[in-house]
mmCIF file of C-alpha atoms in Angstrom:
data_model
loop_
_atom_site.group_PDB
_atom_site.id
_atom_site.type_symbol
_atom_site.label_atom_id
_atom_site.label_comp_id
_atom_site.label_asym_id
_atom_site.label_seq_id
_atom_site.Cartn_x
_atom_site.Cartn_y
_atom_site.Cartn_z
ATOM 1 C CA UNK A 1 -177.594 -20.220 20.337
ATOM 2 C CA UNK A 2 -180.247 -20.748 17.526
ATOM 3 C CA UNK A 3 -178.747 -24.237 16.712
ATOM 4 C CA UNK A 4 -178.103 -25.711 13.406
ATOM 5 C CA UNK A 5 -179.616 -23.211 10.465
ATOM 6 C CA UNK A 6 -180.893 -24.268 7.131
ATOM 7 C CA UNK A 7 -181.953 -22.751 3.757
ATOM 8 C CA UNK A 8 -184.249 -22.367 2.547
ATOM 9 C CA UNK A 9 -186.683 -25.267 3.938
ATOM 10 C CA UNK A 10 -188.323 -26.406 0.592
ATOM 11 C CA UNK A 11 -186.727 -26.236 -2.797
ATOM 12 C CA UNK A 12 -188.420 -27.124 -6.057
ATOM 13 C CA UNK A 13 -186.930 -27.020 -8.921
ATOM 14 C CA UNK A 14 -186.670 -28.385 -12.174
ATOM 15 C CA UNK A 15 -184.153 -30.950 -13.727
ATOM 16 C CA UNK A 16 -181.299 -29.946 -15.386
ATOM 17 C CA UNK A 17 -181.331 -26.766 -12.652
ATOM 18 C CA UNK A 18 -178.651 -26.037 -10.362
ATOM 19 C CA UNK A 19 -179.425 -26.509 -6.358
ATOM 20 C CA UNK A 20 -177.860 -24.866 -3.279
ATOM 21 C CA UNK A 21 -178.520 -25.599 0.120
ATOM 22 C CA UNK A 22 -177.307 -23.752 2.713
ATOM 23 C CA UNK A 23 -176.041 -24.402 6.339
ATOM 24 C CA UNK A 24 -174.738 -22.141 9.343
ATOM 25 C CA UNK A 25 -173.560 -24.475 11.978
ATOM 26 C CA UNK A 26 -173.497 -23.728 15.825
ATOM 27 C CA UNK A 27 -170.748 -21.135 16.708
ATOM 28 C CA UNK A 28 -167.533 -23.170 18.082
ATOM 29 C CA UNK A 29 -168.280 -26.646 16.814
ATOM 30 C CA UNK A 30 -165.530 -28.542 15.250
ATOM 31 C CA UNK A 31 -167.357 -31.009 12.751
ATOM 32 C CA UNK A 32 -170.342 -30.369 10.114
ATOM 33 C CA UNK A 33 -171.964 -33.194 8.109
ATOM 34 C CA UNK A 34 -174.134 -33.293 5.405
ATOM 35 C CA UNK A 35 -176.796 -36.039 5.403
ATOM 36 C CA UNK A 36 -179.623 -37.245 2.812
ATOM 37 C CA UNK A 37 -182.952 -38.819 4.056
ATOM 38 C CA UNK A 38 -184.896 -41.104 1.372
ATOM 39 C CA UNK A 39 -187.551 -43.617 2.267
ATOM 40 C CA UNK A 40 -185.447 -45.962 0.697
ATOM 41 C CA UNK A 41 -181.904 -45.197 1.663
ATOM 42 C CA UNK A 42 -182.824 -43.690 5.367
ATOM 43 C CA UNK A 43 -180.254 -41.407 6.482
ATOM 44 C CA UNK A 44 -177.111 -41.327 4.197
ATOM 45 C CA UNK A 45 -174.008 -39.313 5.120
ATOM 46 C CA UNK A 46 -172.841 -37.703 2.174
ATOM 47 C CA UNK A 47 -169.532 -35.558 3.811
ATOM 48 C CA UNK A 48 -168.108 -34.188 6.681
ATOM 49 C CA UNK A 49 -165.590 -31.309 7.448
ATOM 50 C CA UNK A 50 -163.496 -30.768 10.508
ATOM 51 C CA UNK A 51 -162.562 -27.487 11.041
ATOM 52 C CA UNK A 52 -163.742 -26.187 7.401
ATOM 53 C CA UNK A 53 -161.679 -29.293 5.849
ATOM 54 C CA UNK A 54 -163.473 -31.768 4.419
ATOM 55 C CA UNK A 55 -162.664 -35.138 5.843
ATOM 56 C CA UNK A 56 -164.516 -37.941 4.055
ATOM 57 C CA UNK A 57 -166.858 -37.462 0.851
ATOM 58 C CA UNK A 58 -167.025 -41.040 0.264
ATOM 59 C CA UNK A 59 -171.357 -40.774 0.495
ATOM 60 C CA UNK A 60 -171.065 -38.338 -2.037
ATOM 61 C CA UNK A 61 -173.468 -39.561 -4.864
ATOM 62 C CA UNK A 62 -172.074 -38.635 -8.075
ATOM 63 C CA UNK A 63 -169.795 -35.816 -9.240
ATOM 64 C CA UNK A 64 -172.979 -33.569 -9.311
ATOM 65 C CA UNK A 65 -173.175 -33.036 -5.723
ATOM 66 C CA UNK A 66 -170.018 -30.876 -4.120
ATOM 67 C CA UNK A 67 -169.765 -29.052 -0.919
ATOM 68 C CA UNK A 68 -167.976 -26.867 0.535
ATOM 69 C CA UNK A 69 -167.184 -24.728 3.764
ATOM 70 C CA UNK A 70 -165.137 -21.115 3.074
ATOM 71 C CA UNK A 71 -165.379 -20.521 6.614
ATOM 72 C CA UNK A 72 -166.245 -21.952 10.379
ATOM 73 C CA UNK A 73 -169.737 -20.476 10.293
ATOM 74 C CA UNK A 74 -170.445 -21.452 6.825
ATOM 75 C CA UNK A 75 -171.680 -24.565 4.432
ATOM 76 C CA UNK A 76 -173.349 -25.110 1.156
ATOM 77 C CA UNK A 77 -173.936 -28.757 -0.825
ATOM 78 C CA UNK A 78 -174.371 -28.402 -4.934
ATOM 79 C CA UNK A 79 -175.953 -30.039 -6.731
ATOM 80 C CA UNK A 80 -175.538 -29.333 -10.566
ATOM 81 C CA UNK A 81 -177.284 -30.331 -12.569
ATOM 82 C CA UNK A 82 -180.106 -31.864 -10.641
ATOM 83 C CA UNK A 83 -181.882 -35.321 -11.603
ATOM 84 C CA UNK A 84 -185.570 -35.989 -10.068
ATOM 85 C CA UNK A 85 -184.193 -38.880 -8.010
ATOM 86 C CA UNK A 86 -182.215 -35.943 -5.993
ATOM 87 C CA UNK A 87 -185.392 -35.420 -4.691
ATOM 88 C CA UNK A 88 -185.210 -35.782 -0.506
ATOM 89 C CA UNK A 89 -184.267 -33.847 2.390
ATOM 90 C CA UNK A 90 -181.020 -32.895 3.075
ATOM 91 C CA UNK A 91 -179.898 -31.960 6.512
ATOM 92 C CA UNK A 92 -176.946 -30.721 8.094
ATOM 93 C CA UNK A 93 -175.485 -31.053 11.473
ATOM 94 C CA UNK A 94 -172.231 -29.830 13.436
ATOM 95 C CA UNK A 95 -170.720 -31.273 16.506
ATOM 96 C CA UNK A 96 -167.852 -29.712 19.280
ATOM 97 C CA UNK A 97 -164.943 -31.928 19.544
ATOM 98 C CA UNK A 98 -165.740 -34.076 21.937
ATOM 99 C CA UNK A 99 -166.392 -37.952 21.882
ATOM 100 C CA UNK A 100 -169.395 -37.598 24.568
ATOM 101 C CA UNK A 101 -170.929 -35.025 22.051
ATOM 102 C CA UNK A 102 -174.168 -35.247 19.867
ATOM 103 C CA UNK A 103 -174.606 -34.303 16.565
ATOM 104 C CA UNK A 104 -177.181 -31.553 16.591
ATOM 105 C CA UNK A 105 -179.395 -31.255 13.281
ATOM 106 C CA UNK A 106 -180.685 -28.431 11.800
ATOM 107 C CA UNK A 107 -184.299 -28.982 10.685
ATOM 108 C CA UNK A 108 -183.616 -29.834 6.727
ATOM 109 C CA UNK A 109 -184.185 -29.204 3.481
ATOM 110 C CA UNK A 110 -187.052 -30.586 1.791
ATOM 111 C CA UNK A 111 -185.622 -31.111 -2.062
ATOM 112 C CA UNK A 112 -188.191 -31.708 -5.144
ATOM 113 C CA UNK A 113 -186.291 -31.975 -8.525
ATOM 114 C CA UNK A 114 -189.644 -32.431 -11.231
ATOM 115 C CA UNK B 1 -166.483 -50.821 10.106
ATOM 116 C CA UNK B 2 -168.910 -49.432 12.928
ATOM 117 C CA UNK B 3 -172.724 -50.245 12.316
ATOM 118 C CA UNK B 4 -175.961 -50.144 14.263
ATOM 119 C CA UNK B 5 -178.475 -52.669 14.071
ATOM 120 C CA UNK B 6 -182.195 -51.890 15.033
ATOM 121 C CA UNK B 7 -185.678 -53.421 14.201
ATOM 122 C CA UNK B 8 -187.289 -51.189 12.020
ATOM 123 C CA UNK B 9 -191.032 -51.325 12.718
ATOM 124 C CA UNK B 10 -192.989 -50.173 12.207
ATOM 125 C CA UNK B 11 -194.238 -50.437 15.704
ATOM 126 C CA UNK B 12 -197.682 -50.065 16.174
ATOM 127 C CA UNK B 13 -198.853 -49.829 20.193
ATOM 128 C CA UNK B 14 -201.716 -48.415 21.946
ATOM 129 C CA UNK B 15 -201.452 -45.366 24.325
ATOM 130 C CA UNK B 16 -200.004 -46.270 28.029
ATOM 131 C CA UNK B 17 -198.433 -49.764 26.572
ATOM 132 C CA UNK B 18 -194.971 -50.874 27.376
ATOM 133 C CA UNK B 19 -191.935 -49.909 24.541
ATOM 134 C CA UNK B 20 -188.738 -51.472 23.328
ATOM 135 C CA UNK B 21 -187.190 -50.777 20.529
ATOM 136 C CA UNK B 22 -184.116 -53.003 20.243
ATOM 137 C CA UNK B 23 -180.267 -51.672 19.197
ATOM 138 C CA UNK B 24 -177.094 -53.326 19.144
ATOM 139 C CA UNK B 25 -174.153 -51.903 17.707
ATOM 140 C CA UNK B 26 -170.763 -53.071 16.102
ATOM 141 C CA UNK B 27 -167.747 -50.866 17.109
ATOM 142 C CA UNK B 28 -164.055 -51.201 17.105
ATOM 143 C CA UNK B 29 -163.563 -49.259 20.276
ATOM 144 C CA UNK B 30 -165.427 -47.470 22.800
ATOM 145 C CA UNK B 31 -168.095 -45.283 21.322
ATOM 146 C CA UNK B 32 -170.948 -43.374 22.657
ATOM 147 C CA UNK B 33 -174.215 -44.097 22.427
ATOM 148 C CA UNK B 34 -177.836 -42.124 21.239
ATOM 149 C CA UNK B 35 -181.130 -42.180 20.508
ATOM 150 C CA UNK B 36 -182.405 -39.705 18.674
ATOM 151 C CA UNK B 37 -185.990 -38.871 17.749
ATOM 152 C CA UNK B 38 -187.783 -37.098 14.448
ATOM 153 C CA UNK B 39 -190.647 -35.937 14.497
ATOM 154 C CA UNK B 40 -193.455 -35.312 11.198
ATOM 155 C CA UNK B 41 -191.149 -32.730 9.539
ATOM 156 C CA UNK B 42 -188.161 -32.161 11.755
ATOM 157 C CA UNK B 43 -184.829 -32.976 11.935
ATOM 158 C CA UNK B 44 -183.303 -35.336 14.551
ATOM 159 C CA UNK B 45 -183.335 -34.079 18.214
ATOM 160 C CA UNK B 46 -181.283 -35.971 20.850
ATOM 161 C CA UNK B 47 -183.616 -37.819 23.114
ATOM 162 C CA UNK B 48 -180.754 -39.446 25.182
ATOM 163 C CA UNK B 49 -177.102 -41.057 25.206
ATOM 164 C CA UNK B 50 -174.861 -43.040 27.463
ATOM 165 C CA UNK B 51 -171.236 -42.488 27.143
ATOM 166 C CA UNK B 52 -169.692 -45.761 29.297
ATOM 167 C CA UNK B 53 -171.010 -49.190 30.033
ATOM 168 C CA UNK B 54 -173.718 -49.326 32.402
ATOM 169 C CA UNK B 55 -174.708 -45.716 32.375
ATOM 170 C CA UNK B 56 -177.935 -45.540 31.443
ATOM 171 C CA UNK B 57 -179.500 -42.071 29.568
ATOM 172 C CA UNK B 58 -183.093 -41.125 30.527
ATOM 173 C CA UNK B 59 -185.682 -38.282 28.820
ATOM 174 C CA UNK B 60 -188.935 -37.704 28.697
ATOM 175 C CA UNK B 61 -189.781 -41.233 29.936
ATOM 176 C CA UNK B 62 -187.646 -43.141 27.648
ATOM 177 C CA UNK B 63 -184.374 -44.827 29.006
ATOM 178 C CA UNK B 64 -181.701 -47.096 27.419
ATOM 179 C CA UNK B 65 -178.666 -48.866 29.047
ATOM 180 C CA UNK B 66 -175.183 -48.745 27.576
ATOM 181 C CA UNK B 67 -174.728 -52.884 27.865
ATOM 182 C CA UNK B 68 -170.814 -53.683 26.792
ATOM 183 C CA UNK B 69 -171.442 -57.050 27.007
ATOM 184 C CA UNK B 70 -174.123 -57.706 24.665
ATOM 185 C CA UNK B 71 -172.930 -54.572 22.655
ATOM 186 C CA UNK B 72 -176.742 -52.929 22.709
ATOM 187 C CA UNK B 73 -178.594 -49.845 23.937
ATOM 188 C CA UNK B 74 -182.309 -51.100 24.010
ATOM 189 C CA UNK B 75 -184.898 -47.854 24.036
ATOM 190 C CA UNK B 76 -187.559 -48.594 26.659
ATOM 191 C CA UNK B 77 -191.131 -46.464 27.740
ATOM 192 C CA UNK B 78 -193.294 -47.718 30.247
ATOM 193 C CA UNK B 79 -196.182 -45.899 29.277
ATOM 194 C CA UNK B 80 -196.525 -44.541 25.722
ATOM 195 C CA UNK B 81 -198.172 -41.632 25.037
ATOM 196 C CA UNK B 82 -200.039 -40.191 21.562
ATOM 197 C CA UNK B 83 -197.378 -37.688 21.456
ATOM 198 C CA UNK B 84 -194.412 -40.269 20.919
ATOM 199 C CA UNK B 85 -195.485 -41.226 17.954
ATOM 200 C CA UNK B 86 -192.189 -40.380 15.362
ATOM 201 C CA UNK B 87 -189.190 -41.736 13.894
ATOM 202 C CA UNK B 88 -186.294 -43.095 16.632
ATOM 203 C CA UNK B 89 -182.820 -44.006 15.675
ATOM 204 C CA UNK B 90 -179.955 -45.198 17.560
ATOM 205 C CA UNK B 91 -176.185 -44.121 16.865
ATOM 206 C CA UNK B 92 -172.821 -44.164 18.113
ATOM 207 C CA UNK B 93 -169.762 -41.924 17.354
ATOM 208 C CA UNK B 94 -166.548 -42.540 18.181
ATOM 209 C CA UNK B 95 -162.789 -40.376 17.012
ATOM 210 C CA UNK B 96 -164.109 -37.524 18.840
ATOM 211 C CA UNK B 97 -167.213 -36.863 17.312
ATOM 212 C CA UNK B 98 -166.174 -37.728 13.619
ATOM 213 C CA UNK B 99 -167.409 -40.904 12.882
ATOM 214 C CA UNK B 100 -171.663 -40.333 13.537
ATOM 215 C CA UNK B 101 -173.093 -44.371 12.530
ATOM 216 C CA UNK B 102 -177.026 -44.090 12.694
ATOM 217 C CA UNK B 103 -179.607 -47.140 12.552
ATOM 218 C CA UNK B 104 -182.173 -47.371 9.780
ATOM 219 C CA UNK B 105 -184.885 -45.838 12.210
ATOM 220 C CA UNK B 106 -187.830 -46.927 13.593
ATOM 221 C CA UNK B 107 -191.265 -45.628 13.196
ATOM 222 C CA UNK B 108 -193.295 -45.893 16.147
ATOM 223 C CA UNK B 109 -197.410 -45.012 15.706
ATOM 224 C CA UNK B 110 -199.228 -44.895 18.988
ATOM 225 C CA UNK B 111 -203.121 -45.449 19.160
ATOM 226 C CA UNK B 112 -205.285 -43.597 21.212
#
């Protein structure tokens, strides 16, 4: 399996713009989770899904950001419009149902909003 | 709610020198333990995990020990190289995967 796959790796755009990011998860995993990584926040969860439901969008930031998942191999966050301090990488992840399971990442999404 | 507690450096050591990075966690039941490492523009990669008490994960090196009793999973290398230098966190999940609690990360910079 290729793992975790994100797009596209870097993003700039400008403010006001509309964002999509982009995530295929690894075939037969139960969970996928959207996280943000800031300097100053670390590693923020922002939602989850189980089984292309989403569970928990309590880290969600504002109304701008929305995610969804139309389908098990399939994932995208929004963000619309964007604001400069959007500006971070996003990553998403997916995990089998299993409690002795890892998370596995994909390798992120590098965000600039200028 | 679950949380994980680690120091968060940075940790600045010279190549073959002893490392801990200290965890503990806060859990309501029995969760599963990681450490994960990121490297200079990567995402997280498992580097190890212990699922019960007193099993302790090994990797490359590093180990950790799943201690109930002092509710921690401590990150240890005997010998550090150039190479290790990156990002580690420590996490637990419990619910069958759906409840992923990392640390704040800790940078580790090894001299050569």
């Amino acid at each position: 399996d290729a793992g975790v796959i994100q797009s596209p790796r870097h993003e700039v755009t400008e403010m006001g713009q509309e964002v999509t990011l982009r995530c295929k998860p690894i075939s037969g995993h139960d969970y996928l989770f959207w996280y943000r990584q800031t300097m100053m926040r670390g590693l923020e969860l922002l939602i989850y899904f189980n089984n292309n439901v989403p569970i928990d969008d309590s880290g969600m930031p504002e109304d701008r950001f929305s995610a969804k998942m139309p389908n098990a191999s399939f994932s995208t966050l929004k963000i619309q419009p964007s604001e400069p301090r959007d500006s971070a990488v996003y990553f998403c992840a997916s995990s089998p149902l299993s409690v002795f399971s890892e998370a596995f990442f994909g390798q992120g999404t590098r965000l600039t909003v200028v | 709610g679950n949380s994980v507690t680690q120091m968060e450096g940075p940790v600045t050591l010279s190549e073959e020198a002893f490392l801990t990075i200290n965890c503990t966690y806060t859990a309501t039941g029995y969760p599963s333990l990681f450490w994960y490492v990121q490297y200079p523009g990567e995402g997280l990669q498992l580097l190890l995990k212990a699922t019960k008490a007193d099993d302790k994960g090994s990797n490359k090196g590093f180990e950790a020990t799943y201690r109930k009793e002092t509710t921690s999973f401590h990150l240890e290398k005997g010998s550090v190289q150039v190479s290790d230098s990156a990002v580690y966190f420590c996490a637990l999940s419990e619910d069958y995967g759906q409840n992923f609690v990392f640390g704040p990360g800790t940078r580790l910079s090894v001299l050569p």
